[in-house]
CSV table of C-alpha atoms in Angstrom, one decimal:
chain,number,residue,atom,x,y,z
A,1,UNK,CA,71.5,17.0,57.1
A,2,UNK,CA,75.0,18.3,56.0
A,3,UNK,CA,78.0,16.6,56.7
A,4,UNK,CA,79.3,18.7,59.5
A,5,UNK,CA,76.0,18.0,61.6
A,6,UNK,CA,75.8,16.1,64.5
A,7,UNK,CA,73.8,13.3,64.1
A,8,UNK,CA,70.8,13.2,67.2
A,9,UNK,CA,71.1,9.6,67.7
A,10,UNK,CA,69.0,7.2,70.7
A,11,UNK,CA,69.5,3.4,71.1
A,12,UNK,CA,66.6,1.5,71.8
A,13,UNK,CA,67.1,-2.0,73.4
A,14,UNK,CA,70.6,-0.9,75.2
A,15,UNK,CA,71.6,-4.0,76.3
A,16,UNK,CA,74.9,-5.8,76.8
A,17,UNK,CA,75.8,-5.8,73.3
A,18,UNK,CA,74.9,-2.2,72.1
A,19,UNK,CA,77.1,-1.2,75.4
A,20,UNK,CA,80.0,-2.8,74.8
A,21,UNK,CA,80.5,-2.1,71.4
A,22,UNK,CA,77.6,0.4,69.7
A,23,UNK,CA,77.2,3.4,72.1
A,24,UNK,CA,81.4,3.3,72.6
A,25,UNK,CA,81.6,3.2,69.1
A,26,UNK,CA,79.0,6.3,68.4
A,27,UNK,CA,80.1,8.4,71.7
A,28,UNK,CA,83.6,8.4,70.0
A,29,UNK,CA,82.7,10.5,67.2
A,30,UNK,CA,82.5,14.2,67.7
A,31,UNK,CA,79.5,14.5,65.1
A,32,UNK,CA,77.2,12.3,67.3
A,33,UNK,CA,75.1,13.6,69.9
A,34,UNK,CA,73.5,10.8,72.0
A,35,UNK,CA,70.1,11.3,72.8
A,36,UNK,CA,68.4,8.4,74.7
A,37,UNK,CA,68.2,5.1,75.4
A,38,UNK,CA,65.9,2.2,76.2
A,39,UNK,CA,66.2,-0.6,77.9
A,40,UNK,CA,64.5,-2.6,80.8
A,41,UNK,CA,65.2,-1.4,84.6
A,42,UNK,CA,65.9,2.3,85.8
A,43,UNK,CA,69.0,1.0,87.4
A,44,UNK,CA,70.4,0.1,84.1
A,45,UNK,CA,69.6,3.3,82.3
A,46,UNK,CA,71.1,5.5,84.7
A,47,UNK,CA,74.5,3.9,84.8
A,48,UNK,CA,74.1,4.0,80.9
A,49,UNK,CA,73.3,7.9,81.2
A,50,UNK,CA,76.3,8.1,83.6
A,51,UNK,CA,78.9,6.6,81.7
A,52,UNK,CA,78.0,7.5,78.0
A,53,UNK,CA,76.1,11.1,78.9
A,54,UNK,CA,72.4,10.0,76.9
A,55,UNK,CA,70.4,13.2,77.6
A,56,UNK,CA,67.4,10.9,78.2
A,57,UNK,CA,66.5,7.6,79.5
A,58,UNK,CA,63.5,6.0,79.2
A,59,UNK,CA,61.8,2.1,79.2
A,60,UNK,CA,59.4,3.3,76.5
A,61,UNK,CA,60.6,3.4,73.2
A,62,UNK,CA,57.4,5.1,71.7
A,63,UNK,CA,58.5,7.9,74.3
A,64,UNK,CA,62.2,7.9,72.9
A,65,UNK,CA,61.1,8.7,69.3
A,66,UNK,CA,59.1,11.6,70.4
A,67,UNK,CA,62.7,13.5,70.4
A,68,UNK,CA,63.7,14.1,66.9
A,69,UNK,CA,66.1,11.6,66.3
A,70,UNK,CA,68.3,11.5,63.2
A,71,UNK,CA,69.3,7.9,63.8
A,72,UNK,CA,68.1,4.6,65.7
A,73,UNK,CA,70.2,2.0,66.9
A,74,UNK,CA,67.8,-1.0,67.7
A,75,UNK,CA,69.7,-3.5,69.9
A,76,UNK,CA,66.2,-4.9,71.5
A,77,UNK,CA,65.2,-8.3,71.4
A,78,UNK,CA,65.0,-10.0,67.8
A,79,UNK,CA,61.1,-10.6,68.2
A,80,UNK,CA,61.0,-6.8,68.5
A,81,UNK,CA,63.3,-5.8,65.5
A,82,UNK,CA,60.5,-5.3,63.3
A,83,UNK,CA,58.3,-2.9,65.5
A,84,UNK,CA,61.4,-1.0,66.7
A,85,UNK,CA,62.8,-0.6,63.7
A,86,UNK,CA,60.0,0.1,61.5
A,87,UNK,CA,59.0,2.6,64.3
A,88,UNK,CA,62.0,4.1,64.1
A,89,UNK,CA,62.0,4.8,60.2
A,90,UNK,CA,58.4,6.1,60.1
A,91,UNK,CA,59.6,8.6,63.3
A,92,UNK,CA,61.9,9.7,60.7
A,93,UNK,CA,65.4,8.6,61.7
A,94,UNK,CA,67.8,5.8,59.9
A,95,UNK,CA,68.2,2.6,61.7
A,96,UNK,CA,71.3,0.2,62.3
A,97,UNK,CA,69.5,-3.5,63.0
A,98,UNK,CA,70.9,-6.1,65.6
A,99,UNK,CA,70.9,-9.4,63.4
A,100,UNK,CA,69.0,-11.4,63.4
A,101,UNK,CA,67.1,-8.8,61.6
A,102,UNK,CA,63.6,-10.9,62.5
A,103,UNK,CA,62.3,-14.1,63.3
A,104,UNK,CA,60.1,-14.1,60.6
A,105,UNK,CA,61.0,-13.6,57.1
A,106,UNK,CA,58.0,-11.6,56.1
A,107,UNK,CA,58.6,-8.9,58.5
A,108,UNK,CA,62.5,-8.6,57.4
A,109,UNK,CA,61.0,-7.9,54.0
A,110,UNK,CA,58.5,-4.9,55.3
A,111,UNK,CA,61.5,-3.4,56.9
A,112,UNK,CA,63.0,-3.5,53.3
A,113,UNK,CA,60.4,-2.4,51.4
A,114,UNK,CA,59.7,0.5,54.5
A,115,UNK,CA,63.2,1.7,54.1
A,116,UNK,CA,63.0,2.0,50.5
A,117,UNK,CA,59.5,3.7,50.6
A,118,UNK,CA,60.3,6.3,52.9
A,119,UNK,CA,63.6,6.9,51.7
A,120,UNK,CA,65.8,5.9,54.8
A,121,UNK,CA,68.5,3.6,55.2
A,122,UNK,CA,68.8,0.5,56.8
A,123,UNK,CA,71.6,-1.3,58.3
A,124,UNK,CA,71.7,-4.9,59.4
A,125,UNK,CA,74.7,-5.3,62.4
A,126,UNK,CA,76.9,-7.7,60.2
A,127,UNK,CA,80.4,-6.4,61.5
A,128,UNK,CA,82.6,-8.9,58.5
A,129,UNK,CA,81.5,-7.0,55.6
A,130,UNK,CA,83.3,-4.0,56.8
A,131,UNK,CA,86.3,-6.1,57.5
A,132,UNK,CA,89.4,-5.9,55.1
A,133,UNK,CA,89.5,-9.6,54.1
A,134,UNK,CA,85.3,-9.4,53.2
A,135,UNK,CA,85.9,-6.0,51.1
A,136,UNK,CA,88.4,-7.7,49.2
A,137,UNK,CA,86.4,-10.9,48.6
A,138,UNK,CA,83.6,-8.5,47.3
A,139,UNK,CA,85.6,-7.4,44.9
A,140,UNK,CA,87.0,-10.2,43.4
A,141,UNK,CA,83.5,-11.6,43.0
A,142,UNK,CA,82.2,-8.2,41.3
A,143,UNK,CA,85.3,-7.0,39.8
A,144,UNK,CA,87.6,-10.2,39.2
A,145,UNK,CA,85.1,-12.7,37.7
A,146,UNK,CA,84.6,-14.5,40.6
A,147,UNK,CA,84.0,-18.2,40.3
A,148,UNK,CA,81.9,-17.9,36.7
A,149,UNK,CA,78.5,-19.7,38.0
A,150,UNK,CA,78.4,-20.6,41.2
A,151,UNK,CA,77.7,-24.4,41.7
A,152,UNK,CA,78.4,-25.2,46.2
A,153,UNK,CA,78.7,-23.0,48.9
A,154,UNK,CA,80.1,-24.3,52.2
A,155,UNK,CA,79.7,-22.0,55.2
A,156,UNK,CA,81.2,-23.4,58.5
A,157,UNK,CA,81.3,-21.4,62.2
A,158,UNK,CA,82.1,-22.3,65.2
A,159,UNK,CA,82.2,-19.6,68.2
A,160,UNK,CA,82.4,-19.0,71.6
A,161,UNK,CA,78.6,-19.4,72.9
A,162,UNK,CA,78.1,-22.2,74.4
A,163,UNK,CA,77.8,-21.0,77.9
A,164,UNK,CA,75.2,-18.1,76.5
A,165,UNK,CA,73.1,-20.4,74.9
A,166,UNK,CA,73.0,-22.7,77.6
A,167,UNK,CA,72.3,-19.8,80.3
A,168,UNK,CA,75.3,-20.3,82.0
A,169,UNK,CA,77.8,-17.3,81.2
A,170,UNK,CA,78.1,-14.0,79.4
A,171,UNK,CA,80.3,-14.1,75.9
A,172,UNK,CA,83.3,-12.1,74.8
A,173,UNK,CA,82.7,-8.8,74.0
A,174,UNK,CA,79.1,-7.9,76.0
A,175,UNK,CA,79.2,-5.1,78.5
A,176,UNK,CA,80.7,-6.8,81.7
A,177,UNK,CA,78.6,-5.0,83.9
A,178,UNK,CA,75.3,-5.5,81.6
A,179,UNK,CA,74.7,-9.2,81.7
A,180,UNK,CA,72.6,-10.8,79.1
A,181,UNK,CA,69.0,-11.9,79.5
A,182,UNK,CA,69.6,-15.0,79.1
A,183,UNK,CA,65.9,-15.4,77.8
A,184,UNK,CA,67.1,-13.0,74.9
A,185,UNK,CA,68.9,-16.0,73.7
A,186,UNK,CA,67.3,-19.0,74.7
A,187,UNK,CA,63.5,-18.6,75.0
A,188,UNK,CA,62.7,-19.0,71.6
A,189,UNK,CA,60.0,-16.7,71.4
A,190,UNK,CA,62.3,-13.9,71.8
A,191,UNK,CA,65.4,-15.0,70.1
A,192,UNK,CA,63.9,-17.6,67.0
A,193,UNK,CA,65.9,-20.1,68.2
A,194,UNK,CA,69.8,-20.7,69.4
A,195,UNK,CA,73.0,-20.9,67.0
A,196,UNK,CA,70.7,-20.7,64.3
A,197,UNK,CA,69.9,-16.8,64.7
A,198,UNK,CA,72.8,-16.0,67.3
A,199,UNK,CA,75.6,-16.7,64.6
A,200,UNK,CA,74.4,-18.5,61.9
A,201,UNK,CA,72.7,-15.5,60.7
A,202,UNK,CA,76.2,-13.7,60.2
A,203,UNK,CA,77.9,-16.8,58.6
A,204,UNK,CA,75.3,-16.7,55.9
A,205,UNK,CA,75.0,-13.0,55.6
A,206,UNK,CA,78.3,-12.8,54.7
A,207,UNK,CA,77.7,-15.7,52.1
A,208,UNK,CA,75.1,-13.9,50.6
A,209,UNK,CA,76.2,-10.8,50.6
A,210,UNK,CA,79.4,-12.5,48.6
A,211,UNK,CA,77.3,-14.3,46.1
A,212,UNK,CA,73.9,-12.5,45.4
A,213,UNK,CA,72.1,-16.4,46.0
A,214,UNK,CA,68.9,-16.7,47.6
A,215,UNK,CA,67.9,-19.8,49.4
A,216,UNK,CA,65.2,-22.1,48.0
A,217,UNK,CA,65.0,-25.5,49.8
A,218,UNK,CA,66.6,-25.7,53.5
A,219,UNK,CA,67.4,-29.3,55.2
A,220,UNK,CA,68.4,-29.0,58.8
A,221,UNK,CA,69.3,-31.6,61.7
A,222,UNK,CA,70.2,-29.6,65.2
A,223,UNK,CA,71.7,-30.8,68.5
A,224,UNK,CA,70.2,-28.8,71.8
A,225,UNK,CA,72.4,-30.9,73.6
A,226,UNK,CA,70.0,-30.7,76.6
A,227,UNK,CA,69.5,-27.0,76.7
A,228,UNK,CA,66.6,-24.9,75.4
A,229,UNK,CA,67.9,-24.0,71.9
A,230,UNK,CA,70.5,-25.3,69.3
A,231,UNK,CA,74.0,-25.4,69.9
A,232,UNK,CA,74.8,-27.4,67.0
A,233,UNK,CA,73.6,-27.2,63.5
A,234,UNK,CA,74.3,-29.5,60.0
A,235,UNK,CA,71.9,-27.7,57.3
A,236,UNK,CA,72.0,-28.5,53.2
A,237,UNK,CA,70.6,-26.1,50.8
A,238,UNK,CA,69.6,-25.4,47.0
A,239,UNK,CA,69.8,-22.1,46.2
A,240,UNK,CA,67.3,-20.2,43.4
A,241,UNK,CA,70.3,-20.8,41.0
A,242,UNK,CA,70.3,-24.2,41.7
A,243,UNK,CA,73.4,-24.2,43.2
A,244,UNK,CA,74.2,-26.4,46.8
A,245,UNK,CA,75.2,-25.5,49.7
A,246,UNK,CA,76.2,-26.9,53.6
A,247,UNK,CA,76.0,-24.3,56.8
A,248,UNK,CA,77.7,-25.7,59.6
A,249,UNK,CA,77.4,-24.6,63.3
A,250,UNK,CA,79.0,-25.3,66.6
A,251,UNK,CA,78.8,-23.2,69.8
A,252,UNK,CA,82.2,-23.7,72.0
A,253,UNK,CA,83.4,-22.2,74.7
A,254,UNK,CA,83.7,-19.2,75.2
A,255,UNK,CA,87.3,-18.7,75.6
A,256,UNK,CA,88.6,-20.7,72.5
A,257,UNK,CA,90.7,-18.9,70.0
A,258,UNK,CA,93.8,-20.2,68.3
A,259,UNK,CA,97.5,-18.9,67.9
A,260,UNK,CA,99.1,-16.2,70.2
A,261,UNK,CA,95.3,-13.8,69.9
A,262,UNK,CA,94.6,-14.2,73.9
A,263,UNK,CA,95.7,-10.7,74.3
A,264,UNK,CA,93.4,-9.0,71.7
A,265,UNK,CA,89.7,-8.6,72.5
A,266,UNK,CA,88.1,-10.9,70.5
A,267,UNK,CA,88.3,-14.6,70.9
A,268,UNK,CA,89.2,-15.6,67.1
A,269,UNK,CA,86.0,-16.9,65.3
A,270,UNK,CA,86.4,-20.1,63.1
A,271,UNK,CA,84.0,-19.1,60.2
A,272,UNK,CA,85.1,-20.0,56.6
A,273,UNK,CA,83.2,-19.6,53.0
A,274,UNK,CA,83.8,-21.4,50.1
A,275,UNK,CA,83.1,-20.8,46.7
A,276,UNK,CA,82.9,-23.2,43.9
A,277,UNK,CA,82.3,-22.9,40.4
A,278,UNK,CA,82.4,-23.1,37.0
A,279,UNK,CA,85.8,-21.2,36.5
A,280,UNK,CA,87.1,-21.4,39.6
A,281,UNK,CA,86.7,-20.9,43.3
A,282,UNK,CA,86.9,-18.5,46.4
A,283,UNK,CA,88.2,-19.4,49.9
A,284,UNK,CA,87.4,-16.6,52.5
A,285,UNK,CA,88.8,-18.2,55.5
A,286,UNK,CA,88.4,-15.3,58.5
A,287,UNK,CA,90.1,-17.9,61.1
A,288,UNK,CA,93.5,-17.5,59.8
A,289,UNK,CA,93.2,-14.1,57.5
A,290,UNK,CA,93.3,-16.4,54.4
A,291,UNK,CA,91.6,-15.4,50.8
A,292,UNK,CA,92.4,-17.5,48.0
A,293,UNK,CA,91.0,-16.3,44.2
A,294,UNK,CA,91.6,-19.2,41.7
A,295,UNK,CA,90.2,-19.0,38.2
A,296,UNK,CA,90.4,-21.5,35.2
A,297,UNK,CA,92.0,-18.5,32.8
A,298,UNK,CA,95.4,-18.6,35.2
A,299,UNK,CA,93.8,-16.2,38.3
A,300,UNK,CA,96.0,-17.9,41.9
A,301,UNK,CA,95.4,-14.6,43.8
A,302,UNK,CA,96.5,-15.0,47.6
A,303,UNK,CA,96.5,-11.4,48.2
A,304,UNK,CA,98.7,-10.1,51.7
A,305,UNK,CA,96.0,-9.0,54.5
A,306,UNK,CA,96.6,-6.7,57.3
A,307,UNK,CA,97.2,-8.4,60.7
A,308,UNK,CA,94.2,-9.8,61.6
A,309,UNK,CA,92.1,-8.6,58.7
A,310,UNK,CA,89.6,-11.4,59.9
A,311,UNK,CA,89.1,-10.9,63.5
A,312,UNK,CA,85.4,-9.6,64.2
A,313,UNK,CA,85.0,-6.3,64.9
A,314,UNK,CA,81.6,-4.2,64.6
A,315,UNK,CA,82.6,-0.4,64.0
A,316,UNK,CA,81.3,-0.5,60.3
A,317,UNK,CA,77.9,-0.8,61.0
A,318,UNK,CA,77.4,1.9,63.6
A,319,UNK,CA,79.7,4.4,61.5
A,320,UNK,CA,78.3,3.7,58.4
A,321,UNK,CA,74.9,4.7,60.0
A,322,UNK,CA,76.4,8.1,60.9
A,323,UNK,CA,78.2,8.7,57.0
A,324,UNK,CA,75.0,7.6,55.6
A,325,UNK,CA,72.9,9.8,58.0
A,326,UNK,CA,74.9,12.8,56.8
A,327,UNK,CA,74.9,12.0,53.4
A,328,UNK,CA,77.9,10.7,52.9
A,329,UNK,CA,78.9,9.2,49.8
A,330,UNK,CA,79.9,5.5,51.6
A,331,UNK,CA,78.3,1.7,50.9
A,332,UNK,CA,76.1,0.1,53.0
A,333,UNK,CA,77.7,-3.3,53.1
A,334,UNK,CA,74.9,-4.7,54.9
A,335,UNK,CA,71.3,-4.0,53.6
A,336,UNK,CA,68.7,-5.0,54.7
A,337,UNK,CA,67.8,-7.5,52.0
A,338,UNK,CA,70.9,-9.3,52.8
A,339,UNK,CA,69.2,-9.7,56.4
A,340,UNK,CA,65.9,-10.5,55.0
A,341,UNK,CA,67.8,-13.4,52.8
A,342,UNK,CA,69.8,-14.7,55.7
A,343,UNK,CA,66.6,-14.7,57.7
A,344,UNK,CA,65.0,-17.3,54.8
A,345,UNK,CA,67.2,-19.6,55.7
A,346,UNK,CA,67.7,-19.7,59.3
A,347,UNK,CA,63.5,-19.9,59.5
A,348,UNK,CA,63.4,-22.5,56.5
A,349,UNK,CA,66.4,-24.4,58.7
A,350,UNK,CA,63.2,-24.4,62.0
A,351,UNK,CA,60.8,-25.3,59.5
A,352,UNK,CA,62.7,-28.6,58.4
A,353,UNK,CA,63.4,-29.3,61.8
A,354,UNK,CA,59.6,-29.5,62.7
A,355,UNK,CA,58.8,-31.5,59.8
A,356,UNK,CA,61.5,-33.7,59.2
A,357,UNK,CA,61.7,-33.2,55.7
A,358,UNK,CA,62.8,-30.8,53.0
A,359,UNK,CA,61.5,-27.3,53.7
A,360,UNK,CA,60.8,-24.5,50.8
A,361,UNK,CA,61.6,-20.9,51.9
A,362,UNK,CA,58.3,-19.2,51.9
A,363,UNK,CA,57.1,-17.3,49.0
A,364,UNK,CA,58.9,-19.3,46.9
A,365,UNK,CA,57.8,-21.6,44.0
């Protein structure tokens, strides 16, 4: 595919997210031509053909991939991630993955090693890495020493879900007119859980992504607080380097922010990462648009961010999936290892809650 072709592109599992923020984000590119989409309920699909112009609608996703698709956005359910997406690929067509990227970590791996096999790429939806404040943290742990070895990782969130998670209310962002299934979030057999997999999974995406670690040993306490999932999470880790870690969740509502934000269209998400190690150490706080790169050999880097560098947005996944698509000579800032490594943790965190104990990510010695 040359650079000037439009990319044939269908959406399977267009739900509330992928319609308020994928399908806008594709339909306003000139060089995408939106094919179908799948969903659940006839209703749904033809207000999605009417407002976005799909050429197709359909509740069968097997039917969808009979129509030479370039590109797949899966948006479905997380327990369906790996069968849509790996679908997808051997149809022919790239994929852009909701995160979580799957429940289990075994099947976040196939996907991996089923992109690289047939050649295709593979984008997991974590929207920070494309964000100015995360590019730059990249680079001054690749290009600027980072921290030397790194020794703790602390990863804290807090975001508006509560009312999601306990199946009382949308959250910010999601199609207004395309309510969630609330059993997308909160059965567990569909989502893998609550906070863990809803937003945890981003928090330590982008700490991976940072760092290059790999969880080895996950200890997790959760608070439901009388609803069907998490809301609440304390989890410690060792990583394969034998470094430590904490991840820290809270859902709140879903209208908190901070500062004078209320007019933008993101609530403000508390979510910092914190590097320390044996030269120095890396605060990437995307609350307050704050990066701070200290190194023992006289490194105080607080570089100036654009205005709200760290606000969440998701363009970079779907428009990297159309560059890449094309051919175009741009990073994937989110692979699909990175989701298969963020996915290790979040089902070692489940694992430890069942047992009550310490609980080794699996495959691991």
């Amino acid at each position: 595919m040359g650079a000037n072709d439009r990319v044939r592109v269908g959406v399977i599992g267009a739900g509330s997210w992928a319609a308020g923020n994928h399908i806008p984000v594709l339909q306003a590119r000139d060089d995408v031509e939106l094919v179908v989409a799948v969903r659940k309920g006839m209703d749904a699909l033809e207000m999605l053909k009417d407002r976005f112009g799909f050429e197709h609608i359909t509740e069968d996703y097997r039917e969808a991939l009979e129509h030479d698709l370039d590109a797949v956005v899966v948006g479905s359910p997380s327990v369906f991630h790996h069968e849509h997406a790996k679908a997808a690929m051997e149809a022919g067509a790239n994929v852009l993955c909701e995160k979580p990227v799957t429940i289990d970590p075994a099947d976040a791996w196939d996907l991996d090693a089923t992109a690289k096999a047939l050649g295709r790429e593979l984008v997991i939806s974590f929207g920070w890495h494309y964000r100015p404040t995360v590019i730059e943290a990249k680079r001054m742990m690749t290009e600027d020493g980072g921290v030397g070895e790194i020794e703790h990782i602390l990863v804290a969130m807090a975001s508006g879900t509560r009312e999601l998670l306990k199946a009382t209310g949308a959250y910010e962002g999601s199609a207004t007119d395309f309510m969630p299934d609330w059993d997308t979030w909160t059965d567990p057999a569909m989502s893998g859980g609550g906070y863990a997999p809803a937003q945890l999974s981003h928090a330590m995406g982008l700490a991976l992504w940072l760092s290059g670690e790999r969880a080895k040993d996950v200890f997790a306490l959760m608070n439901n607080v009388g609803a069907r999932v998490d809301l609440h999470d304390a989890i410690s880790i060792r990583y394969q380097s034998g470094a430590t870690g904490v991840l820290s969740g809270a859902s709140c509502p879903s209208q908190a922010g901070i500062g004078d934000i209320a007019d933008e269209p993101w609530p403000r998400h508390q979510l910092q990462v914190r590097f320390y190690g044996s030269e120095g150490q890396l605060i990437v706080d995307l609350e307050r648009d704050f990066l701070w790169h200290f190194r023992e050999d006289g490194t105080d880097n607080k570089p100036d961010l654009p205005d709200h560098a760290g606000l969440y947005q998701c363009d970079g996944p779907p428009s990297t999936l159309i560059d890449l698509t094309q051919g175009k000579d741009v990073p994937n800032r989110s692979p699909a290892e990175v989701g298969a490594r963020s996915v290790e943790v979040v089902a070692a965190a489940y694992e430890s809650l069942r047992t009550g104990g310490l609980a080794r990510v699996a495959g691991l010695d």
